[in-house]
Amino acid sequence: MPAMFRCIVLVPSYNSGLLLRSTVSAVLAVWLDVVVVTDGSTDGSDRTLDDMLPAHAGLKILHLAQNGGKGHAVLQGALWALQAGYTHALTMDADGQHPAQAVPDFIALSRSAPQALVLGVPVFGPEAPALRVWGRKLSNILIGMETGGAVKDCLFGFRVYPLKPLVTVLQASRFMRGFDFDPEVAARMVWQGVPALNKPAAVQYFNAAEGGISHFHYVRDNTRLVFMHLRLLFAWARRVCCGKPLSSS
């Protein structure tokens, strides 16, 4: 175990509405160090946390002028966290779906295995849309093939990353900036020798009346996932058939 282990909760946010404040408040109740990256938000949610700063010394807000996608926001937050002396980051969505109460347990697991990528495996409740639950099954079958079964769920963004390998993998590629971020970064980190630990975590879905927000575009983002898996399968096939190393690009 390294002499120092410092973990921060990293929350990328784009037009998250009122759910951003409730999500951050729930995290601060269980973990003191939080960085929120507002990714070019235009709904005013990027300023809803300003009054919380004086009371929470461990809360940092990074405002990005333009929307660059989740992967871009995570990269900017990870670079800031590394410079600030953190070694790990737990990422969670701003929309309240991820379980803030599980943050300490996930970070404790990461502390016990600091070289590992700790991946949340979603436990869906009855309110979860059936299309979302079944739609991820194909991606998980493919990612299981691409990673030798190391990654049990590739689309769940509740994770603890060791920051240095995360930044290395992201900076080596022009991809992994949008909806393809969560699955591809997990696969490529495993390919680079980062062990993966999988831990169940509850998921909560909110309907529109409860403020639920989704930025998933069915055609655009599914197309992006198809091309992502083609990239990964091609790289995986090169290694299996030709013995060539798996690159990050």
PDB file of C-alpha atoms in Angstrom:
ATOM      1  CA  MET A   1       0.000   0.000   0.000  1.00  0.00           C
ATOM      2  CA  PRO A   2       1.391   3.451  -0.853  1.00  0.00           C
ATOM      3  CA  ALA A   3       2.333   5.747   1.995  1.00  0.00           C
ATOM      4  CA  MET A   4      -0.439   8.152   1.011  1.00  0.00           C
ATOM      5  CA  PHE A   5      -4.003   7.493  -0.090  1.00  0.00           C
ATOM      6  CA  ARG A   6      -6.248  10.491  -0.730  1.00  0.00           C
ATOM      7  CA  CYS A   7      -9.582  10.104  -2.462  1.00  0.00           C
ATOM      8  CA  ILE A   8     -11.937  12.802  -3.668  1.00  0.00           C
ATOM      9  CA  VAL A   9     -15.473  12.403  -4.994  1.00  0.00           C
ATOM     10  CA  LEU A  10     -15.632  13.769  -8.546  1.00  0.00           C
ATOM     11  CA  VAL A  11     -19.054  14.804  -9.845  1.00  0.00           C
ATOM     12  CA  PRO A  12     -19.289  15.819 -13.535  1.00  0.00           C
ATOM     13  CA  SER A  13     -22.432  17.839 -14.171  1.00  0.00           C
ATOM     14  CA  TYR A  14     -24.210  19.155 -17.246  1.00  0.00           C
ATOM     15  CA  ASN A  15     -27.605  20.840 -16.823  1.00  0.00           C
ATOM     16  CA  SER A  16     -28.417  18.724 -13.771  1.00  0.00           C
ATOM     17  CA  GLY A  17     -31.026  21.078 -12.358  1.00  0.00           C
ATOM     18  CA  LEU A  18     -31.927  20.889  -8.680  1.00  0.00           C
ATOM     19  CA  LEU A  19     -30.616  17.321  -8.439  1.00  0.00           C
ATOM     20  CA  LEU A  20     -27.021  18.595  -8.459  1.00  0.00           C
ATOM     21  CA  ARG A  21     -27.414  20.342  -5.119  1.00  0.00           C
ATOM     22  CA  SER A  22     -29.175  17.400  -3.470  1.00  0.00           C
ATOM     23  CA  THR A  23     -26.544  14.986  -4.815  1.00  0.00           C
ATOM     24  CA  VAL A  24     -23.627  17.060  -3.536  1.00  0.00           C
ATOM     25  CA  SER A  25     -25.325  17.594  -0.170  1.00  0.00           C
ATOM     26  CA  ALA A  26     -25.793  13.835   0.217  1.00  0.00           C
ATOM     27  CA  VAL A  27     -22.137  13.194  -0.599  1.00  0.00           C
ATOM     28  CA  LEU A  28     -20.865  15.869   1.786  1.00  0.00           C
ATOM     29  CA  ALA A  29     -22.801  14.163   4.579  1.00  0.00           C
ATOM     30  CA  VAL A  30     -20.554  11.097   4.216  1.00  0.00           C
ATOM     31  CA  TRP A  31     -17.342  12.412   2.582  1.00  0.00           C
ATOM     32  CA  LEU A  32     -15.687  15.805   2.984  1.00  0.00           C
ATOM     33  CA  ASP A  33     -13.655  16.093  -0.234  1.00  0.00           C
ATOM     34  CA  VAL A  34     -15.728  16.740  -3.354  1.00  0.00           C
ATOM     35  CA  VAL A  35     -14.942  18.356  -6.708  1.00  0.00           C
ATOM     36  CA  VAL A  36     -17.822  19.250  -9.012  1.00  0.00           C
ATOM     37  CA  VAL A  37     -17.042  19.898 -12.678  1.00  0.00           C
ATOM     38  CA  THR A  38     -19.830  21.875 -14.324  1.00  0.00           C
ATOM     39  CA  ASP A  39     -19.454  21.050 -18.012  1.00  0.00           C
ATOM     40  CA  GLY A  40     -20.741  24.143 -19.800  1.00  0.00           C
ATOM     41  CA  SER A  41     -24.121  24.057 -18.054  1.00  0.00           C
ATOM     42  CA  THR A  42     -26.727  26.523 -19.296  1.00  0.00           C
ATOM     43  CA  ASP A  43     -29.577  25.866 -16.854  1.00  0.00           C
ATOM     44  CA  GLY A  44     -28.123  27.820 -13.928  1.00  0.00           C
ATOM     45  CA  SER A  45     -27.249  24.660 -11.992  1.00  0.00           C
ATOM     46  CA  ASP A  46     -23.571  25.600 -12.163  1.00  0.00           C
ATOM     47  CA  ARG A  47     -24.195  28.343  -9.599  1.00  0.00           C
ATOM     48  CA  THR A  48     -26.498  26.488  -7.221  1.00  0.00           C
ATOM     49  CA  LEU A  49     -23.580  25.318  -5.064  1.00  0.00           C
ATOM     50  CA  ASP A  50     -21.819  28.652  -4.575  1.00  0.00           C
ATOM     51  CA  ASP A  51     -23.422  29.341  -1.196  1.00  0.00           C
ATOM     52  CA  MET A  52     -22.211  25.944   0.081  1.00  0.00           C
ATOM     53  CA  LEU A  53     -18.533  26.757  -0.372  1.00  0.00           C
ATOM     54  CA  PRO A  54     -17.969  28.770   2.848  1.00  0.00           C
ATOM     55  CA  ALA A  55     -19.312  25.916   5.004  1.00  0.00           C
ATOM     56  CA  HIS A  56     -17.433  23.109   3.231  1.00  0.00           C
ATOM     57  CA  ALA A  57     -13.685  23.585   2.967  1.00  0.00           C
ATOM     58  CA  GLY A  58     -13.299  20.333   0.990  1.00  0.00           C
ATOM     59  CA  LEU A  59     -15.769  21.350  -1.733  1.00  0.00           C
ATOM     60  CA  LYS A  60     -14.294  22.614  -5.008  1.00  0.00           C
ATOM     61  CA  ILE A  61     -16.207  23.695  -8.109  1.00  0.00           C
ATOM     62  CA  LEU A  62     -14.594  23.787 -11.560  1.00  0.00           C
ATOM     63  CA  HIS A  63     -16.579  25.701 -14.184  1.00  0.00           C
ATOM     64  CA  LEU A  64     -15.926  24.682 -17.811  1.00  0.00           C
ATOM     65  CA  ALA A  65     -17.056  27.284 -20.331  1.00  0.00           C
ATOM     66  CA  GLN A  66     -18.158  24.812 -23.009  1.00  0.00           C
ATOM     67  CA  ASN A  67     -19.762  21.394 -22.863  1.00  0.00           C
ATOM     68  CA  GLY A  68     -17.121  18.818 -23.768  1.00  0.00           C
ATOM     69  CA  GLY A  69     -18.761  15.590 -22.599  1.00  0.00           C
ATOM     70  CA  LYS A  70     -18.506  13.475 -19.486  1.00  0.00           C
ATOM     71  CA  GLY A  71     -15.053  12.092 -20.262  1.00  0.00           C
ATOM     72  CA  HIS A  72     -13.686  15.580 -20.825  1.00  0.00           C
ATOM     73  CA  ALA A  73     -15.175  16.791 -17.532  1.00  0.00           C
ATOM     74  CA  VAL A  74     -13.748  13.803 -15.647  1.00  0.00           C
ATOM     75  CA  LEU A  75     -10.319  14.400 -17.189  1.00  0.00           C
ATOM     76  CA  GLN A  76     -10.319  18.054 -16.122  1.00  0.00           C
ATOM     77  CA  GLY A  77     -11.405  17.092 -12.617  1.00  0.00           C
ATOM     78  CA  ALA A  78      -8.785  14.333 -12.447  1.00  0.00           C
ATOM     79  CA  LEU A  79      -6.005  16.688 -13.543  1.00  0.00           C
ATOM     80  CA  TRP A  80      -7.030  19.186 -10.874  1.00  0.00           C
ATOM     81  CA  ALA A  81      -7.222  16.432  -8.241  1.00  0.00           C
ATOM     82  CA  LEU A  82      -3.746  15.120  -9.086  1.00  0.00           C
ATOM     83  CA  GLN A  83      -2.299  18.605  -8.801  1.00  0.00           C
ATOM     84  CA  ALA A  84      -4.073  19.026  -5.458  1.00  0.00           C
ATOM     85  CA  GLY A  85      -2.410  15.886  -4.103  1.00  0.00           C
ATOM     86  CA  TYR A  86      -5.186  13.310  -4.434  1.00  0.00           C
ATOM     87  CA  THR A  87      -4.361   9.773  -5.544  1.00  0.00           C
ATOM     88  CA  HIS A  88      -7.853   8.468  -6.316  1.00  0.00           C
ATOM     89  CA  ALA A  89     -11.255   9.765  -7.385  1.00  0.00           C
ATOM     90  CA  LEU A  90     -14.683   8.251  -6.929  1.00  0.00           C
ATOM     91  CA  THR A  91     -16.861   9.364  -9.835  1.00  0.00           C
ATOM     92  CA  MET A  92     -20.613   9.624  -9.532  1.00  0.00           C
ATOM     93  CA  ASP A  93     -23.342  11.201 -11.625  1.00  0.00           C
ATOM     94  CA  ALA A  94     -24.989  14.453 -10.601  1.00  0.00           C
ATOM     95  CA  ASP A  95     -28.544  13.220 -11.181  1.00  0.00           C
ATOM     96  CA  GLY A  96     -28.983  11.405  -7.864  1.00  0.00           C
ATOM     97  CA  GLN A  97     -29.058   7.890  -9.321  1.00  0.00           C
ATOM     98  CA  HIS A  98     -25.850   6.781  -7.622  1.00  0.00           C
ATOM     99  CA  PRO A  99     -25.897   5.880  -3.898  1.00  0.00           C
ATOM    100  CA  ALA A 100     -24.110   8.510  -1.819  1.00  0.00           C
ATOM    101  CA  GLN A 101     -24.392   6.248   1.229  1.00  0.00           C
ATOM    102  CA  ALA A 102     -22.105   3.731  -0.519  1.00  0.00           C
ATOM    103  CA  VAL A 103     -19.272   6.234  -1.006  1.00  0.00           C
ATOM    104  CA  PRO A 104     -17.349   5.332   2.197  1.00  0.00           C
ATOM    105  CA  ASP A 105     -17.522   1.583   1.490  1.00  0.00           C
ATOM    106  CA  PHE A 106     -16.265   1.996  -2.090  1.00  0.00           C
ATOM    107  CA  ILE A 107     -13.423   4.234  -0.950  1.00  0.00           C
ATOM    108  CA  ALA A 108     -12.534   1.776   1.819  1.00  0.00           C
ATOM    109  CA  LEU A 109     -12.276  -1.013  -0.771  1.00  0.00           C
ATOM    110  CA  SER A 110     -10.072   1.204  -2.927  1.00  0.00           C
ATOM    111  CA  ARG A 111      -7.860   1.998   0.061  1.00  0.00           C
ATOM    112  CA  SER A 112      -7.368  -1.742   0.639  1.00  0.00           C
ATOM    113  CA  ALA A 113      -6.382  -2.277  -3.017  1.00  0.00           C
ATOM    114  CA  PRO A 114      -5.075   1.106  -4.215  1.00  0.00           C
ATOM    115  CA  GLN A 115      -3.757  -0.192  -7.555  1.00  0.00           C
ATOM    116  CA  ALA A 116      -7.229  -1.409  -8.566  1.00  0.00           C
ATOM    117  CA  LEU A 117     -10.128   0.116 -10.435  1.00  0.00           C
ATOM    118  CA  VAL A 118     -13.219  -0.337  -8.246  1.00  0.00           C
ATOM    119  CA  LEU A 119     -16.281  -0.737 -10.466  1.00  0.00           C
ATOM    120  CA  GLY A 120     -19.849  -0.435  -9.295  1.00  0.00           C
ATOM    121  CA  VAL A 121     -22.239  -3.133 -10.496  1.00  0.00           C
ATOM    122  CA  PRO A 122     -25.784  -1.704 -10.533  1.00  0.00           C
ATOM    123  CA  VAL A 123     -28.583  -3.256  -8.523  1.00  0.00           C
ATOM    124  CA  PHE A 124     -31.775  -2.020 -10.154  1.00  0.00           C
ATOM    125  CA  GLY A 125     -35.006  -1.295  -8.342  1.00  0.00           C
ATOM    126  CA  PRO A 126     -38.500  -1.856  -9.765  1.00  0.00           C
ATOM    127  CA  GLU A 127     -38.655   1.747 -11.006  1.00  0.00           C
ATOM    128  CA  ALA A 128     -35.744   1.259 -13.422  1.00  0.00           C
ATOM    129  CA  PRO A 129     -36.830   1.521 -17.091  1.00  0.00           C
ATOM    130  CA  ALA A 130     -36.824  -1.960 -18.614  1.00  0.00           C
ATOM    131  CA  LEU A 131     -35.325  -0.623 -21.856  1.00  0.00           C
ATOM    132  CA  ARG A 132     -32.318   0.764 -19.961  1.00  0.00           C
ATOM    133  CA  VAL A 133     -31.833  -2.455 -17.987  1.00  0.00           C
ATOM    134  CA  TRP A 134     -31.989  -4.759 -20.998  1.00  0.00           C
ATOM    135  CA  GLY A 135     -30.221  -2.371 -23.344  1.00  0.00           C
ATOM    136  CA  ARG A 136     -26.971  -2.557 -21.387  1.00  0.00           C
ATOM    137  CA  LYS A 137     -26.805  -6.356 -21.524  1.00  0.00           C
ATOM    138  CA  LEU A 138     -25.259  -6.441 -25.018  1.00  0.00           C
ATOM    139  CA  SER A 139     -22.586  -3.911 -24.032  1.00  0.00           C
ATOM    140  CA  ASN A 140     -21.762  -5.964 -20.969  1.00  0.00           C
ATOM    141  CA  ILE A 141     -21.461  -9.170 -23.030  1.00  0.00           C
ATOM    142  CA  LEU A 142     -19.057  -7.402 -25.382  1.00  0.00           C
ATOM    143  CA  ILE A 143     -17.022  -5.759 -22.638  1.00  0.00           C
ATOM    144  CA  GLY A 144     -16.771  -9.131 -20.898  1.00  0.00           C
ATOM    145  CA  MET A 145     -15.226 -10.554 -24.068  1.00  0.00           C
ATOM    146  CA  GLU A 146     -12.932  -7.549 -24.505  1.00  0.00           C
ATOM    147  CA  THR A 147     -11.636  -7.652 -20.925  1.00  0.00           C
ATOM    148  CA  GLY A 148     -11.663 -11.371 -20.209  1.00  0.00           C
ATOM    149  CA  GLY A 149     -14.586 -10.958 -17.819  1.00  0.00           C
ATOM    150  CA  ALA A 150     -12.797  -8.405 -15.619  1.00  0.00           C
ATOM    151  CA  VAL A 151     -15.484  -5.737 -16.083  1.00  0.00           C
ATOM    152  CA  LYS A 152     -18.946  -6.873 -14.977  1.00  0.00           C
ATOM    153  CA  ASP A 153     -20.831  -3.685 -15.917  1.00  0.00           C
ATOM    154  CA  CYS A 154     -19.376  -1.149 -18.303  1.00  0.00           C
ATOM    155  CA  LEU A 155     -21.970   1.646 -18.225  1.00  0.00           C
ATOM    156  CA  PHE A 156     -22.283   2.303 -14.498  1.00  0.00           C
ATOM    157  CA  GLY A 157     -20.296   5.422 -13.636  1.00  0.00           C
ATOM    158  CA  PHE A 158     -20.092   4.878  -9.866  1.00  0.00           C
ATOM    159  CA  ARG A 159     -16.399   3.950  -9.608  1.00  0.00           C
ATOM    160  CA  VAL A 160     -13.114   4.631  -7.867  1.00  0.00           C
ATOM    161  CA  TYR A 161     -10.224   5.337 -10.221  1.00  0.00           C
ATOM    162  CA  PRO A 162      -6.515   5.457  -9.397  1.00  0.00           C
ATOM    163  CA  LEU A 163      -5.860   8.878 -10.889  1.00  0.00           C
ATOM    164  CA  LYS A 164      -2.497   8.430 -12.614  1.00  0.00           C
ATOM    165  CA  PRO A 165      -3.498   5.510 -14.869  1.00  0.00           C
ATOM    166  CA  LEU A 166      -6.880   7.160 -15.526  1.00  0.00           C
ATOM    167  CA  VAL A 167      -5.230  10.342 -16.785  1.00  0.00           C
ATOM    168  CA  THR A 168      -2.644   8.393 -18.773  1.00  0.00           C
ATOM    169  CA  VAL A 169      -5.304   6.403 -20.627  1.00  0.00           C
ATOM    170  CA  LEU A 170      -7.506   9.431 -21.306  1.00  0.00           C
ATOM    171  CA  GLN A 171      -4.683  11.629 -22.553  1.00  0.00           C
ATOM    172  CA  ALA A 172      -3.476   8.910 -24.928  1.00  0.00           C
ATOM    173  CA  SER A 173      -6.739   8.923 -26.900  1.00  0.00           C
ATOM    174  CA  ARG A 174      -9.021  11.403 -28.633  1.00  0.00           C
ATOM    175  CA  PHE A 175     -11.989   9.178 -27.815  1.00  0.00           C
ATOM    176  CA  MET A 176     -13.699   8.554 -24.443  1.00  0.00           C
ATOM    177  CA  ARG A 177     -15.023  12.096 -24.146  1.00  0.00           C
ATOM    178  CA  GLY A 178     -18.764  11.487 -24.474  1.00  0.00           C
ATOM    179  CA  PHE A 179     -21.119   8.601 -23.704  1.00  0.00           C
ATOM    180  CA  ASP A 180     -18.361   6.180 -24.677  1.00  0.00           C
ATOM    181  CA  PHE A 181     -16.283   7.252 -21.669  1.00  0.00           C
ATOM    182  CA  ASP A 182     -17.433   4.785 -19.003  1.00  0.00           C
ATOM    183  CA  PRO A 183     -17.087   1.527 -20.982  1.00  0.00           C
ATOM    184  CA  GLU A 184     -13.968   2.354 -22.975  1.00  0.00           C
ATOM    185  CA  VAL A 185     -11.907   3.792 -20.145  1.00  0.00           C
ATOM    186  CA  ALA A 186     -12.580   0.702 -18.027  1.00  0.00           C
ATOM    187  CA  ALA A 187     -11.515  -1.634 -20.835  1.00  0.00           C
ATOM    188  CA  ARG A 188      -8.363   0.272 -21.671  1.00  0.00           C
ATOM    189  CA  MET A 189      -7.301   0.594 -18.044  1.00  0.00           C
ATOM    190  CA  VAL A 190      -7.667  -3.177 -17.652  1.00  0.00           C
ATOM    191  CA  TRP A 191      -5.614  -3.629 -20.820  1.00  0.00           C
ATOM    192  CA  GLN A 192      -2.904  -1.461 -19.273  1.00  0.00           C
ATOM    193  CA  GLY A 193      -2.701  -3.860 -16.320  1.00  0.00           C
ATOM    194  CA  VAL A 194      -4.964  -2.119 -13.811  1.00  0.00           C
ATOM    195  CA  PRO A 195      -6.823  -4.812 -11.822  1.00  0.00           C
ATOM    196  CA  ALA A 196     -10.605  -4.486 -11.613  1.00  0.00           C
ATOM    197  CA  LEU A 197     -12.730  -5.091  -8.533  1.00  0.00           C
ATOM    198  CA  ASN A 198     -16.511  -5.258  -8.945  1.00  0.00           C
ATOM    199  CA  LYS A 199     -18.849  -4.225  -6.137  1.00  0.00           C
ATOM    200  CA  PRO A 200     -22.685  -4.073  -6.172  1.00  0.00           C
ATOM    201  CA  ALA A 201     -24.364  -0.697  -5.687  1.00  0.00           C
ATOM    202  CA  ALA A 202     -28.005   0.347  -5.713  1.00  0.00           C
ATOM    203  CA  VAL A 203     -29.409   2.549  -8.486  1.00  0.00           C
ATOM    204  CA  GLN A 204     -32.301   4.960  -8.079  1.00  0.00           C
ATOM    205  CA  TYR A 205     -34.186   6.335 -11.080  1.00  0.00           C
ATOM    206  CA  PHE A 206     -36.209   9.561 -10.858  1.00  0.00           C
ATOM    207  CA  ASN A 207     -39.160  10.333 -13.093  1.00  0.00           C
ATOM    208  CA  ALA A 208     -39.744  13.748 -14.664  1.00  0.00           C
ATOM    209  CA  ALA A 209     -41.976  14.866 -11.794  1.00  0.00           C
ATOM    210  CA  GLU A 210     -39.135  14.140  -9.379  1.00  0.00           C
ATOM    211  CA  GLY A 211     -36.677  16.166 -11.441  1.00  0.00           C
ATOM    212  CA  GLY A 212     -35.205  13.223 -13.328  1.00  0.00           C
ATOM    213  CA  ILE A 213     -32.961  14.259 -16.218  1.00  0.00           C
ATOM    214  CA  SER A 214     -31.401  12.239 -19.014  1.00  0.00           C
ATOM    215  CA  HIS A 215     -29.007  13.553 -21.664  1.00  0.00           C
ATOM    216  CA  PHE A 216     -28.892  10.209 -23.463  1.00  0.00           C
ATOM    217  CA  HIS A 217     -29.664  10.584 -27.185  1.00  0.00           C
ATOM    218  CA  TYR A 218     -30.852   7.222 -28.449  1.00  0.00           C
ATOM    219  CA  VAL A 219     -29.465   7.366 -31.994  1.00  0.00           C
ATOM    220  CA  ARG A 220     -26.334   9.454 -31.407  1.00  0.00           C
ATOM    221  CA  ASP A 221     -25.150   7.691 -28.266  1.00  0.00           C
ATOM    222  CA  ASN A 222     -25.985   4.165 -29.389  1.00  0.00           C
ATOM    223  CA  THR A 223     -24.071   4.872 -32.591  1.00  0.00           C
ATOM    224  CA  ARG A 224     -21.138   6.077 -30.521  1.00  0.00           C
ATOM    225  CA  LEU A 225     -21.256   2.860 -28.473  1.00  0.00           C
ATOM    226  CA  VAL A 226     -21.298   0.719 -31.616  1.00  0.00           C
ATOM    227  CA  PHE A 227     -18.168   2.397 -32.977  1.00  0.00           C
ATOM    228  CA  MET A 228     -16.520   2.168 -29.562  1.00  0.00           C
ATOM    229  CA  HIS A 229     -17.041  -1.587 -29.400  1.00  0.00           C
ATOM    230  CA  LEU A 230     -15.758  -1.939 -32.962  1.00  0.00           C
ATOM    231  CA  ARG A 231     -12.563  -0.136 -31.899  1.00  0.00           C
ATOM    232  CA  LEU A 232     -12.195  -2.338 -28.844  1.00  0.00           C
ATOM    233  CA  LEU A 233     -12.976  -5.578 -30.663  1.00  0.00           C
ATOM    234  CA  PHE A 234     -10.496  -4.729 -33.419  1.00  0.00           C
ATOM    235  CA  ALA A 235      -7.763  -4.027 -30.864  1.00  0.00           C
ATOM    236  CA  TRP A 236      -8.649  -7.171 -28.916  1.00  0.00           C
ATOM    237  CA  ALA A 237      -8.576  -9.274 -32.109  1.00  0.00           C
ATOM    238  CA  ARG A 238      -5.152  -7.881 -33.047  1.00  0.00           C
ATOM    239  CA  ARG A 239      -3.733  -9.052 -29.748  1.00  0.00           C
ATOM    240  CA  VAL A 240      -5.386 -12.471 -29.899  1.00  0.00           C
ATOM    241  CA  CYS A 241      -4.535 -13.173 -33.529  1.00  0.00           C
ATOM    242  CA  CYS A 242      -1.292 -11.266 -34.057  1.00  0.00           C
ATOM    243  CA  GLY A 243       0.185 -10.892 -30.596  1.00  0.00           C
ATOM    244  CA  LYS A 244       0.227  -7.101 -30.939  1.00  0.00           C
ATOM    245  CA  PRO A 245      -0.032  -4.883 -27.830  1.00  0.00           C
ATOM    246  CA  LEU A 246      -3.283  -3.166 -27.025  1.00  0.00           C
ATOM    247  CA  SER A 247      -2.926   0.555 -27.608  1.00  0.00           C
ATOM    248  CA  SER A 248      -4.900   3.370 -25.992  1.00  0.00           C
ATOM    249  CA  SER A 249      -5.824   5.114 -29.219  1.00  0.00           C
TER     250      SER A 249
END
